[in-house]
Coordinates of C-alpha atoms and ligand atoms in Angstrom, one line a residue:
M1 CA -318.8 -205.0 65.8
A2 CA -320.9 -203.4 63.0
A3 CA -320.0 -200.0 64.4
H4 CA -316.5 -200.4 63.2
A5 CA -317.1 -201.7 59.7
P6 CA -315.4 -199.2 57.3
G7 CA -317.8 -196.5 56.5
A8 CA -320.4 -197.6 59.0
G9 CA -321.0 -195.4 62.1
S10 CA -319.5 -191.9 62.3
G11 CA -315.8 -192.9 62.3
S12 CA -314.8 -194.3 58.9
G13 CA -312.7 -197.4 59.4
C14 CA -309.3 -195.7 59.4
S15 CA -309.3 -192.0 59.9
G16 CA -305.6 -191.2 60.2
A17 CA -306.0 -188.8 63.1
G18 CA -307.3 -190.0 66.5
R19 CA -307.9 -193.6 67.4
D20 CA -306.7 -196.0 64.6
T21 CA -309.5 -198.6 64.6
P22 CA -308.2 -201.4 62.5
S23 CA -310.9 -203.5 61.0
A24 CA -308.4 -206.3 61.4
P25 CA -309.8 -209.7 61.1
G26 CA -308.9 -210.3 64.8
A27 CA -311.6 -207.9 65.7
A28 CA -314.4 -210.3 64.9
M29 CA -312.5 -212.7 67.1
A30 CA -312.6 -210.3 70.0
D31 CA -315.8 -211.8 71.3
G32 CA -314.7 -215.0 69.5
P33 CA -313.7 -218.1 71.4
V34 CA -309.9 -217.7 71.0
A35 CA -309.7 -214.3 72.6
D36 CA -311.8 -215.4 75.5
V37 CA -309.8 -218.5 76.1
L38 CA -306.6 -216.5 75.8
L39 CA -307.8 -214.0 78.5
R40 CA -308.9 -216.8 80.8
R41 CA -305.6 -218.6 80.3
L42 CA -303.8 -215.3 81.0
E43 CA -305.9 -214.9 84.1
A44 CA -304.7 -218.3 85.3
A45 CA -301.1 -217.9 84.1
D46 CA -298.5 -216.3 86.3
G47 CA -296.6 -214.0 84.1
G48 CA -297.6 -214.5 80.5
L49 CA -298.1 -217.1 77.8
D50 CA -296.6 -217.9 74.4
S51 CA -299.1 -217.5 71.4
A52 CA -297.6 -220.6 69.6
E53 CA -297.9 -222.8 72.7
L54 CA -301.5 -221.6 73.3
A55 CA -302.3 -222.4 69.6
A56 CA -300.8 -225.8 70.0
E57 CA -302.7 -226.5 73.2
L58 CA -306.0 -225.2 71.6
G59 CA -305.2 -227.0 68.4
V60 CA -305.9 -223.9 66.4
E61 CA -303.8 -222.2 63.7
H62 CA -301.2 -219.9 65.3
Q63 CA -302.6 -217.2 63.0
A64 CA -305.9 -217.4 64.9
V65 CA -304.2 -216.7 68.2
V66 CA -302.2 -213.8 66.5
G67 CA -305.5 -212.4 65.2
A68 CA -307.0 -212.5 68.8
V69 CA -303.9 -210.9 70.2
K70 CA -304.0 -208.1 67.6
S71 CA -307.7 -207.5 68.2
L72 CA -307.2 -207.4 72.0
Q73 CA -304.3 -205.1 71.6
A74 CA -306.6 -202.8 69.5
L75 CA -308.9 -202.6 72.5
G76 CA -306.4 -200.8 74.6
E77 CA -304.3 -201.9 77.6
I78 CA -306.1 -205.2 78.1
I79 CA -303.0 -207.2 77.3
E80 CA -299.3 -206.6 76.6
A81 CA -298.0 -208.5 73.6
E82 CA -294.3 -208.6 72.9
L83 CA -293.3 -210.0 69.5
R84 CA -290.6 -212.7 69.8
S85 CA -289.0 -214.7 67.2
T86 CA -288.4 -218.3 68.2
K87 CA -286.5 -220.7 66.0
R88 CA -287.9 -224.2 65.8
W89 CA -287.4 -227.3 63.8
E90 CA -290.0 -228.5 61.4
L91 CA -290.2 -231.6 59.2
T92 CA -290.1 -231.1 55.5
A93 CA -292.8 -232.9 53.5
E94 CA -290.3 -235.8 53.0
G95 CA -289.5 -235.7 56.7
E96 CA -293.3 -236.0 57.5
E97 CA -293.6 -239.0 55.1
I98 CA -290.6 -240.7 56.7
A99 CA -291.9 -240.0 60.2
R100 CA -295.1 -241.8 59.0
E101 CA -293.7 -244.6 56.8
G102 CA -290.1 -245.0 58.1
S103 CA -286.8 -244.1 56.5
H104 CA -286.0 -245.2 53.0
E105 CA -283.1 -247.4 54.2
A106 CA -285.4 -249.0 56.8
R107 CA -287.9 -249.7 54.0
V108 CA -285.2 -251.2 51.9
F109 CA -284.1 -253.4 54.8
R110 CA -287.6 -254.6 55.4
S111 CA -288.1 -255.4 51.7
V112 CA -285.1 -257.8 51.7
P113 CA -286.3 -261.4 52.5
P114 CA -284.0 -263.9 54.1
E115 CA -283.3 -265.5 50.7
G116 CA -282.2 -262.1 49.5
L117 CA -283.5 -259.9 46.6
A118 CA -282.1 -259.2 43.2
Q119 CA -280.5 -255.8 43.4
S120 CA -282.1 -254.7 40.1
E121 CA -285.5 -255.5 41.7
L122 CA -284.7 -253.7 44.9
M123 CA -283.7 -250.6 43.0
R124 CA -287.2 -250.5 41.4
L125 CA -288.7 -250.1 44.8
P126 CA -289.9 -246.5 45.6
S127 CA -287.2 -246.1 48.3
G128 CA -284.8 -248.4 46.5
K129 CA -282.3 -245.9 45.1
V130 CA -282.3 -243.5 48.2
G131 CA -282.4 -246.3 50.8
F132 CA -279.9 -248.8 49.3
S133 CA -276.8 -246.8 49.8
K134 CA -277.8 -245.7 53.4
A135 CA -278.7 -249.3 54.3
M136 CA -275.4 -250.4 53.0
S137 CA -273.5 -247.7 54.9
N138 CA -275.4 -248.7 58.0
K139 CA -274.1 -252.3 57.3
W140 CA -277.7 -253.6 57.4
I141 CA -277.4 -255.3 54.0
R142 CA -274.7 -256.6 51.7
V143 CA -274.6 -257.4 48.0
D144 CA -273.4 -260.6 46.6
K145 CA -272.1 -259.6 43.2
S146 CA -271.3 -263.1 42.2
A147 CA -274.8 -264.3 42.6
A148 CA -276.0 -266.5 39.7
D149 CA -278.6 -264.2 38.2
G150 CA -276.8 -261.0 39.0
P151 CA -276.0 -259.0 42.1
R152 CA -278.3 -260.1 45.0
V153 CA -278.9 -258.2 48.2
F154 CA -279.0 -260.0 51.6
R155 CA -279.6 -258.8 55.1
V156 CA -276.6 -258.6 57.4
V157 CA -278.4 -258.1 60.6
D158 CA -281.7 -259.6 61.7
S159 CA -283.2 -256.3 62.8
M160 CA -282.3 -252.7 62.9
E161 CA -283.4 -249.5 64.7
D162 CA -284.9 -246.8 62.3
D163 CA -283.3 -244.0 64.3
V164 CA -284.1 -241.6 61.5
Q165 CA -287.8 -242.2 61.8
R166 CA -287.6 -242.1 65.6
R167 CA -285.7 -238.8 65.5
L168 CA -288.2 -237.2 63.1
Q169 CA -291.1 -238.4 65.2
L170 CA -289.4 -236.7 68.2
V171 CA -289.2 -233.4 66.3
R172 CA -292.8 -233.8 65.1
G173 CA -293.7 -234.2 68.8
G174 CA -292.1 -230.9 69.5
Q175 CA -289.0 -232.5 71.2
A176 CA -286.4 -231.4 68.7
E177 CA -284.2 -230.4 71.6
K178 CA -283.8 -234.1 72.5
L179 CA -281.7 -234.6 69.4
A180 CA -278.0 -234.0 69.4
E181 CA -276.8 -231.1 67.1
K182 CA -275.0 -233.6 64.9
E183 CA -278.2 -235.7 64.5
R184 CA -280.2 -232.5 63.7
S185 CA -277.8 -231.3 61.1
E186 CA -277.6 -234.7 59.5
L187 CA -281.4 -234.7 59.1
R188 CA -281.3 -231.1 57.8
K189 CA -278.6 -232.2 55.2
R190 CA -281.0 -234.9 54.1
K191 CA -283.6 -232.2 53.7
L192 CA -285.9 -234.0 56.1
L193 CA -285.7 -231.1 58.6
T194 CA -285.7 -227.3 58.4
E195 CA -285.2 -224.6 61.0
V196 CA -288.1 -222.1 60.8
T197 CA -288.2 -218.8 62.6
L198 CA -291.6 -218.4 64.2
K199 CA -292.8 -214.9 65.1
T200 CA -294.7 -215.5 68.3
Y201 CA -296.2 -213.2 70.9
W202 CA -295.4 -213.3 74.6
V203 CA -298.7 -212.2 75.9
S204 CA -299.1 -210.8 79.4
K205 CA -301.8 -208.9 81.4
G206 CA -302.1 -205.2 80.4
S207 CA -302.8 -202.3 82.8
A208 CA -306.5 -202.6 82.0
F209 CA -306.6 -206.4 82.0
S210 CA -309.9 -208.1 82.5
T211 CA -311.3 -211.4 81.2
S212 CA -314.5 -209.7 80.1
V213 CA -313.6 -207.3 77.4
S214 CA -316.3 -205.0 76.7
K215 CA -315.8 -203.1 73.5
Q216 CA -314.3 -199.7 74.2
E217 CA -315.9 -196.8 72.3
A218 CA -313.7 -195.4 69.6
E219 CA -316.0 -192.5 68.6
L220 CA -318.0 -190.0 70.7
S221 CA -321.2 -190.0 68.7
P222 CA -323.9 -187.3 68.9
E223 CA -326.5 -189.7 70.4
M224 CA -324.0 -190.7 73.1
I225 CA -323.8 -187.0 74.0
S226 CA -327.5 -186.5 73.7
S227 CA -328.3 -189.7 75.6
G228 CA -325.5 -189.1 78.1
S229 CA -324.6 -192.7 77.6
W230 CA -321.0 -191.6 77.1
R231 CA -320.8 -191.3 80.9
D232 CA -320.7 -195.1 81.5
R233 CA -319.1 -196.4 78.3
P234 CA -315.4 -197.4 78.3
F235 CA -313.6 -195.3 75.8
K236 CA -310.4 -196.3 74.0
P237 CA -307.4 -194.2 75.1
Y238 CA -306.6 -191.5 72.5
N239 CA -303.5 -192.5 70.5
F240 CA -301.9 -189.1 69.9
S241 CA -298.9 -190.7 68.2
A242 CA -301.1 -192.4 65.6
R243 CA -299.5 -191.7 62.2
G244 CA -302.0 -190.1 59.9
V245 CA -302.7 -191.7 56.5
L246 CA -300.4 -190.0 54.0
P247 CA -302.8 -188.0 51.8
D248 CA -302.5 -189.0 48.2
S249 CA -300.4 -186.4 46.6
G250 CA -298.1 -185.9 43.6
H251 CA -294.5 -186.9 43.9
L252 CA -291.5 -184.9 42.8
H253 CA -289.0 -187.0 40.8
P254 CA -285.7 -187.3 42.6
L255 CA -284.0 -185.3 39.9
L256 CA -286.3 -182.4 40.5
K257 CA -285.7 -182.6 44.3
V258 CA -281.9 -182.5 43.7
R259 CA -282.4 -179.7 41.1
T260 CA -284.2 -177.7 43.8
Q261 CA -281.3 -178.2 46.1
F262 CA -278.8 -177.0 43.5
R263 CA -281.0 -174.0 42.6
Q264 CA -281.1 -173.1 46.4
I265 CA -277.3 -173.3 46.6
F266 CA -276.9 -171.0 43.5
L267 CA -279.5 -168.5 44.8
E268 CA -277.8 -168.5 48.2
M269 CA -274.5 -167.6 46.4
G270 CA -276.2 -164.7 44.7
F271 CA -276.5 -166.2 41.2
T272 CA -279.3 -165.5 38.8
E273 CA -280.9 -168.2 36.6
M274 CA -280.3 -168.0 32.9
P275 CA -283.2 -168.6 30.5
T276 CA -282.7 -172.1 29.0
D277 CA -286.1 -172.7 27.5
N278 CA -284.8 -173.7 24.1
F279 CA -283.7 -177.3 23.5
I280 CA -283.1 -176.4 19.9
E281 CA -280.1 -174.3 19.3
S282 CA -278.1 -173.0 16.3
S283 CA -274.6 -174.4 15.8
F284 CA -273.6 -170.7 16.0
W285 CA -274.5 -170.3 19.7
N286 CA -273.7 -173.9 20.6
F287 CA -270.3 -174.0 19.0
D288 CA -269.1 -171.0 17.0
A289 CA -269.8 -168.4 19.7
L290 CA -267.7 -170.6 22.0
F291 CA -264.8 -170.4 19.6
Q292 CA -265.2 -174.2 18.9
P293 CA -263.9 -174.7 15.3
Q294 CA -266.3 -176.0 12.7
Q295 CA -264.3 -179.2 12.1
H296 CA -264.2 -180.0 15.8
P297 CA -265.2 -183.7 16.2
A298 CA -268.0 -182.8 18.7
R299 CA -269.7 -181.0 15.8
D300 CA -270.4 -184.1 13.7
Q301 CA -273.4 -186.5 13.6
H302 CA -271.7 -188.9 16.0
D303 CA -271.8 -186.6 19.0
T304 CA -274.6 -184.1 18.1
F305 CA -278.3 -184.4 17.1
F306 CA -278.7 -182.1 14.1
L307 CA -282.2 -181.1 13.0
Q308 CA -283.8 -181.8 9.6
D309 CA -286.7 -179.4 10.1
P310 CA -286.1 -176.6 10.9
A311 CA -282.7 -177.4 9.6
E312 CA -281.3 -173.8 9.7
A313 CA -281.4 -170.9 12.1
L314 CA -282.4 -167.8 10.2
Q315 CA -282.0 -165.1 13.0
L316 CA -278.4 -164.6 13.8
P317 CA -276.9 -161.2 15.0
M318 CA -274.8 -160.7 11.8
D319 CA -272.5 -158.0 13.0
Y320 CA -271.4 -160.3 15.9
V321 CA -271.4 -163.2 13.5
H322 CA -268.8 -161.5 11.3
R323 CA -266.6 -160.9 14.3
V324 CA -266.9 -164.6 15.2
K325 CA -266.1 -165.5 11.6
R326 CA -263.0 -163.4 11.5
T327 CA -261.8 -164.7 14.9
H328 CA -262.2 -168.3 13.8
S329 CA -260.7 -167.8 10.4
Q330 CA -258.0 -165.1 11.0
G331 CA -257.9 -164.6 14.8
G332 CA -257.6 -161.2 16.4
Y333 CA -257.6 -159.9 20.0
G334 CA -254.1 -161.3 20.2
S335 CA -255.1 -164.7 18.9
Q336 CA -254.0 -166.3 15.7
G337 CA -257.4 -168.0 15.3
Y338 CA -257.8 -171.4 13.6
K339 CA -256.9 -170.3 10.1
Y340 CA -259.7 -172.2 8.3
T341 CA -262.6 -171.1 6.0
W342 CA -265.4 -170.5 8.4
K343 CA -268.8 -171.2 6.8
L344 CA -272.0 -169.4 7.8
D345 CA -274.1 -172.4 6.6
E346 CA -272.3 -174.6 9.1
A347 CA -273.1 -172.1 11.8
R348 CA -276.8 -171.9 10.8
K349 CA -277.3 -175.7 11.3
N350 CA -279.9 -176.3 14.0
L351 CA -279.2 -179.0 16.6
L352 CA -280.3 -180.2 20.0
R353 CA -278.0 -178.2 22.3
T354 CA -275.1 -180.3 23.6
H355 CA -274.5 -178.1 26.7
T356 CA -276.2 -175.2 28.5
T357 CA -273.0 -173.3 27.8
A358 CA -274.8 -172.2 24.7
A359 CA -277.2 -170.4 27.0
S360 CA -274.2 -168.9 28.8
A361 CA -272.9 -167.6 25.5
R362 CA -276.3 -165.9 24.7
A363 CA -276.4 -164.4 28.3
L364 CA -272.8 -163.1 28.0
Y365 CA -273.5 -161.6 24.6
R366 CA -276.6 -159.8 26.0
L367 CA -274.4 -158.7 28.9
A368 CA -271.8 -157.3 26.6
R369 CA -274.4 -155.1 24.9
K370 CA -275.3 -153.5 28.2
K371 CA -272.9 -150.6 28.8
P372 CA -271.2 -149.9 31.2
F373 CA -270.3 -153.5 32.0
T374 CA -271.7 -154.8 35.3
P375 CA -270.3 -158.0 36.9
I376 CA -272.8 -160.9 36.9
K377 CA -273.2 -164.4 38.4
Y378 CA -275.4 -166.7 36.3
F379 CA -276.5 -170.3 36.6
S380 CA -278.5 -172.8 34.5
I381 CA -279.8 -176.3 35.1
D382 CA -281.5 -177.8 32.1
R383 CA -281.5 -180.7 29.6
V384 CA -278.7 -181.2 27.1
F385 CA -278.5 -183.8 24.4
R386 CA -275.5 -185.8 23.2
N387 CA -275.5 -188.6 20.7
E388 CA -273.3 -190.8 23.0
T389 CA -273.0 -194.6 23.4
L390 CA -275.6 -195.5 25.9
D391 CA -274.4 -197.2 29.1
A392 CA -275.4 -197.6 32.8
T393 CA -274.5 -194.0 33.5
H394 CA -275.0 -192.3 30.1
L395 CA -278.3 -191.6 28.3
A396 CA -278.7 -189.5 25.1
E397 CA -279.7 -186.6 27.3
F398 CA -278.9 -185.4 30.8
H399 CA -279.3 -182.2 32.9
Q400 CA -276.3 -179.9 32.9
I401 CA -275.7 -177.6 35.8
E402 CA -273.6 -174.6 35.0
G403 CA -272.2 -171.6 36.9
V404 CA -270.8 -168.5 35.3
V405 CA -269.1 -165.4 36.9
A406 CA -268.1 -162.4 34.8
D407 CA -266.0 -159.6 36.4
H408 CA -262.9 -157.6 36.1
G409 CA -259.6 -159.5 36.6
L410 CA -261.0 -162.9 37.6
T411 CA -258.3 -165.6 37.8
L412 CA -258.0 -169.4 38.2
G413 CA -257.7 -168.7 41.9
H414 CA -261.2 -167.1 41.9
L415 CA -262.5 -170.1 40.0
M416 CA -261.0 -172.5 42.6
G417 CA -262.5 -170.4 45.4
V418 CA -266.0 -170.3 44.0
L419 CA -265.8 -174.0 43.2
R420 CA -264.8 -174.7 46.9
E421 CA -267.7 -172.6 48.1
F422 CA -270.1 -174.3 45.7
F423 CA -269.1 -177.9 46.5
T424 CA -268.9 -177.2 50.2
K425 CA -272.6 -176.3 50.1
L426 CA -273.0 -179.8 48.5
G427 CA -271.3 -181.3 51.5
I428 CA -268.2 -181.9 49.3
T429 CA -265.1 -180.5 51.0
Q430 CA -262.1 -182.5 49.8
L431 CA -261.5 -181.2 46.2
R432 CA -258.7 -181.7 43.8
F433 CA -258.2 -179.8 40.5
K434 CA -256.8 -181.5 37.4
P435 CA -255.7 -179.6 34.3
A436 CA -258.0 -180.3 31.4
Y437 CA -259.0 -179.1 27.9
N438 CA -262.1 -177.5 26.6
P439 CA -262.3 -175.7 23.2
Y440 CA -263.9 -172.6 24.9
T441 CA -261.9 -172.3 28.1
E442 CA -258.2 -171.9 28.8
P443 CA -257.0 -172.8 31.4
S444 CA -259.5 -175.6 32.1
M445 CA -259.7 -177.9 35.1
E446 CA -261.6 -181.1 35.9
V447 CA -262.8 -181.1 39.5
F448 CA -262.5 -184.2 41.7
S449 CA -263.8 -184.9 45.2
Y450 CA -263.0 -187.8 47.6
H451 CA -266.2 -189.7 48.1
Q452 CA -266.3 -191.3 51.6
G453 CA -269.0 -193.8 50.7
L454 CA -267.4 -194.9 47.4
K455 CA -263.9 -194.7 49.0
K456 CA -262.5 -193.1 45.8
W457 CA -261.9 -189.8 44.0
V458 CA -264.9 -189.0 41.8
E459 CA -264.9 -186.5 39.0
V460 CA -267.5 -184.0 40.0
G461 CA -267.3 -181.5 37.2
N462 CA -265.4 -179.5 34.7
S463 CA -264.4 -175.8 34.6
G464 CA -262.3 -173.1 33.1
L465 CA -261.8 -169.4 32.1
F466 CA -263.7 -168.6 28.8
R467 CA -261.2 -167.7 26.1
P468 CA -260.8 -164.1 25.0
E469 CA -261.6 -165.3 21.5
M470 CA -265.1 -166.1 22.8
L471 CA -265.6 -163.0 25.0
L472 CA -264.1 -160.1 23.0
P473 CA -266.0 -160.7 19.8
M474 CA -269.1 -160.4 22.0
G475 CA -268.0 -156.9 22.9
L476 CA -267.0 -157.5 26.6
P477 CA -264.3 -155.1 27.9
E478 CA -260.7 -156.3 27.7
N479 CA -260.1 -156.8 31.4
V480 CA -263.3 -158.7 32.0
S481 CA -262.7 -162.4 32.5
V482 CA -265.3 -165.1 32.9
I483 CA -264.9 -168.2 35.1
A484 CA -267.4 -171.0 34.6
W485 CA -268.0 -174.6 35.6
G486 CA -270.3 -177.5 34.8
L487 CA -271.5 -180.8 36.1
S488 CA -274.5 -183.1 35.7
L489 CA -277.6 -183.4 37.8
E490 CA -278.0 -187.1 37.2
R491 CA -274.6 -188.1 38.8
P492 CA -275.2 -186.5 42.2
T493 CA -278.8 -187.7 42.2
M494 CA -277.7 -191.3 41.5
I495 CA -275.1 -191.1 44.2
K496 CA -277.5 -189.4 46.6
Y497 CA -280.3 -192.0 46.1
G498 CA -277.9 -195.0 45.7
I499 CA -279.0 -195.6 42.1
N500 CA -276.4 -197.5 40.0
N501 CA -278.1 -197.6 36.6
I502 CA -279.4 -194.4 35.1
R503 CA -282.3 -196.3 33.7
E504 CA -283.6 -196.8 37.2
L505 CA -283.6 -193.0 37.5
V506 CA -284.8 -191.8 34.1
G507 CA -287.1 -193.4 31.5
H508 CA -289.8 -196.0 31.1
K509 CA -288.1 -198.5 33.4
V510 CA -288.3 -196.2 36.4
N511 CA -290.3 -197.9 39.1
L512 CA -292.7 -195.2 40.3
Q513 CA -292.6 -196.6 43.8
M514 CA -289.0 -195.4 44.0
V515 CA -290.2 -191.9 43.1
Y516 CA -293.0 -192.2 45.7
D517 CA -290.7 -193.4 48.4
S518 CA -287.8 -191.2 47.6
P519 CA -287.6 -188.9 50.6
L520 CA -286.6 -185.3 50.7
C521 CA -283.0 -184.9 49.6
R522 CA -280.5 -183.0 51.7
L523 CA -277.4 -182.8 49.5
D524 CA -275.2 -181.6 52.3
A525 CA -276.3 -184.3 54.6
E526 CA -274.4 -187.6 55.1
P527 CA -273.4 -189.0 51.7
G528 CA -275.4 -191.9 50.3
P529 CA -279.2 -192.6 50.2
P530 CA -281.1 -190.5 52.7
Q531 CA -283.0 -192.2 55.5
T532 CA -286.6 -193.1 54.6
Q533 CA -289.4 -191.1 56.4
E534 CA -290.1 -194.1 58.6
A535 CA -286.5 -194.5 59.6
A536 CA -286.2 -190.7 59.9
Ligands
FB9_1 O1 -271.4 -184.4 37.1 C1 -270.4 -185.0 37.1 N1 -269.9 -185.7 38.2 C2 -270.5 -185.6 39.5 C3 -271.0 -184.4 39.9 C4 -271.5 -184.4 41.3 C5 -271.5 -185.4 42.1 O2 -272.0 -185.3 43.4 C6 -272.0 -186.3 44.3 C7 -272.9 -186.1 45.4 C8 -271.5 -186.2 45.6 C9 -271.0 -186.7 41.6 C10 -270.5 -186.7 40.3 N2 -269.6 -185.1 36.0 C11 -269.9 -184.3 34.9 C12 -268.3 -185.9 36.0 C13 -268.5 -187.2 35.4 O3 -269.7 -187.8 35.8 C14 -268.4 -187.2 33.8 O4 -268.0 -188.6 33.5 C15 -269.7 -187.1 33.1 N3 -270.0 -185.7 32.9 C16 -271.0 -185.3 32.0 C17 -270.7 -185.1 30.6 O5 -270.5 -186.4 30.1 C18 -270.2 -186.4 28.8 C19 -270.7 -185.0 33.9 C20 -271.4 -184.2 32.8 C21 -270.7 -182.9 32.6 C22 -269.4 -182.7 32.2 C23 -268.9 -181.4 32.0 C24 -269.7 -180.3 32.1 C25 -271.0 -180.5 32.5 C26 -271.5 -181.7 32.7 C27 -269.1 -179.0 31.9 C28 -268.7 -177.9 31.8 C29 -268.1 -176.6 31.6 C30 -266.8 -176.5 31.6 C31 -266.2 -175.2 31.5 C32 -267.1 -174.1 31.4 C33 -268.4 -174.3 31.4 C34 -269.0 -175.6 31.5

């Protein structure tokens, strides 16, 4: 068998392609006694034989026969082996002990002499407690409570049948079917019996059956060719459907797989990706440029991570800043503004961006400076940070997906249209729009989709038309309107991969196996966790 020891001989133990040559323990058995006996028994048997029965007859462990079956299987079509699961009754450890020593109630009965036995003494016997009540209910014994020196136990019958022991011995002898269902379930209730499912093999002759199994060659070695010995050596049939050993490779995190799907959808829709390579943003671009007032609750410590160092943004386009200042404090462009004292220092405060809409503001400002205006479709997918209360679906950071379309005369209808096209590519067709509020869009809508798997309407995003107080100070033409929408990457990924707690998806608690086994994600495929490779 040496030829097949891993690494020995030309073929390494398990080379994925070609013949899988398992160095399963059974192999050594191939020329071992069990395999031979099995083949001889098979020769004699008409039809097949059951591996468990053969093991019982040979008095060997069932596993030994299974090993022989596996090794013979590995040698080709010598035998057919069909896996069967048979249920059978087995004695528990206590059942074994009772089958040997008799039931507790029988032992109690036997320990009561004709003159009776003090109940207190009987209870000290090993089977006392368990056996007493059963012997009583079997009306084998009685208790004389009025006895002089305390309750005394006496026999009621002269002899009794220890059916429990007898029945357990029957089962031990493999004749469980002789017991009535009621008797079996009573023994199971007393935890003396359990039903075990035994995986056994029904072995029958294979197309190349023979009692003398000569080892089939798995490799065509150079000396076989040079010696020509290959001509008379049996070769193992080539297993073309052998599954190769998956090469060790890196594994994309499910979030990145879903991100790729979203990027694909945006690119298919003709969108261009916005640069988002700056987690640190100034309050100006994150809030002020979006016409979000400086006293807005989102702009305080409780929702936003502000930076100590560098605490302030130095580079701001001051001409544009002044227009933003005036719009916030006095209004303009038909807006009355917020009528408060806008402070440049507040706008300079650096923070971890709370949304990629900050990147959209930068992109739209760059667009406004390009004359003449050209319509654009932008998207971004990147990390944003919010100082939120952590729970099963919220971490202090998530990936925001955002789409932005700027063109002449875009309306809410255009927004609904592009949202339908976008979500349809996600396999989400049933959409409902609910009026909502964002400081930087008017009108705004929350987007809901009916989720078959979850059997409920799920909020799948937010959207709106950027306010003129945001766009006009940038220098965009009057009749240009900008529709935009946003959602998270984590939510669809959790739903797609059936993950309920975001900590299973992101962070130190992630079990890497989940990442390794997470198959390719097809967002538009059936909702819910995709099939595994194997199942695929
Ligand atoms: O992702 C969200 N839900 C979602 C998305 C897709 C999905 O796909 C399934 C496969 C079928 C399932 C669910 N939401 C947005 C909705 C909720 O989860 C919400 O409770 C949590 N939201 C995050 C913010 O939490 C504070 C998700 C995140 C979010 C919310 C709004 C925006 C972006 C992300 C936005 C925006 C916006 C609006 C107007 C203009 C520009 C951007």
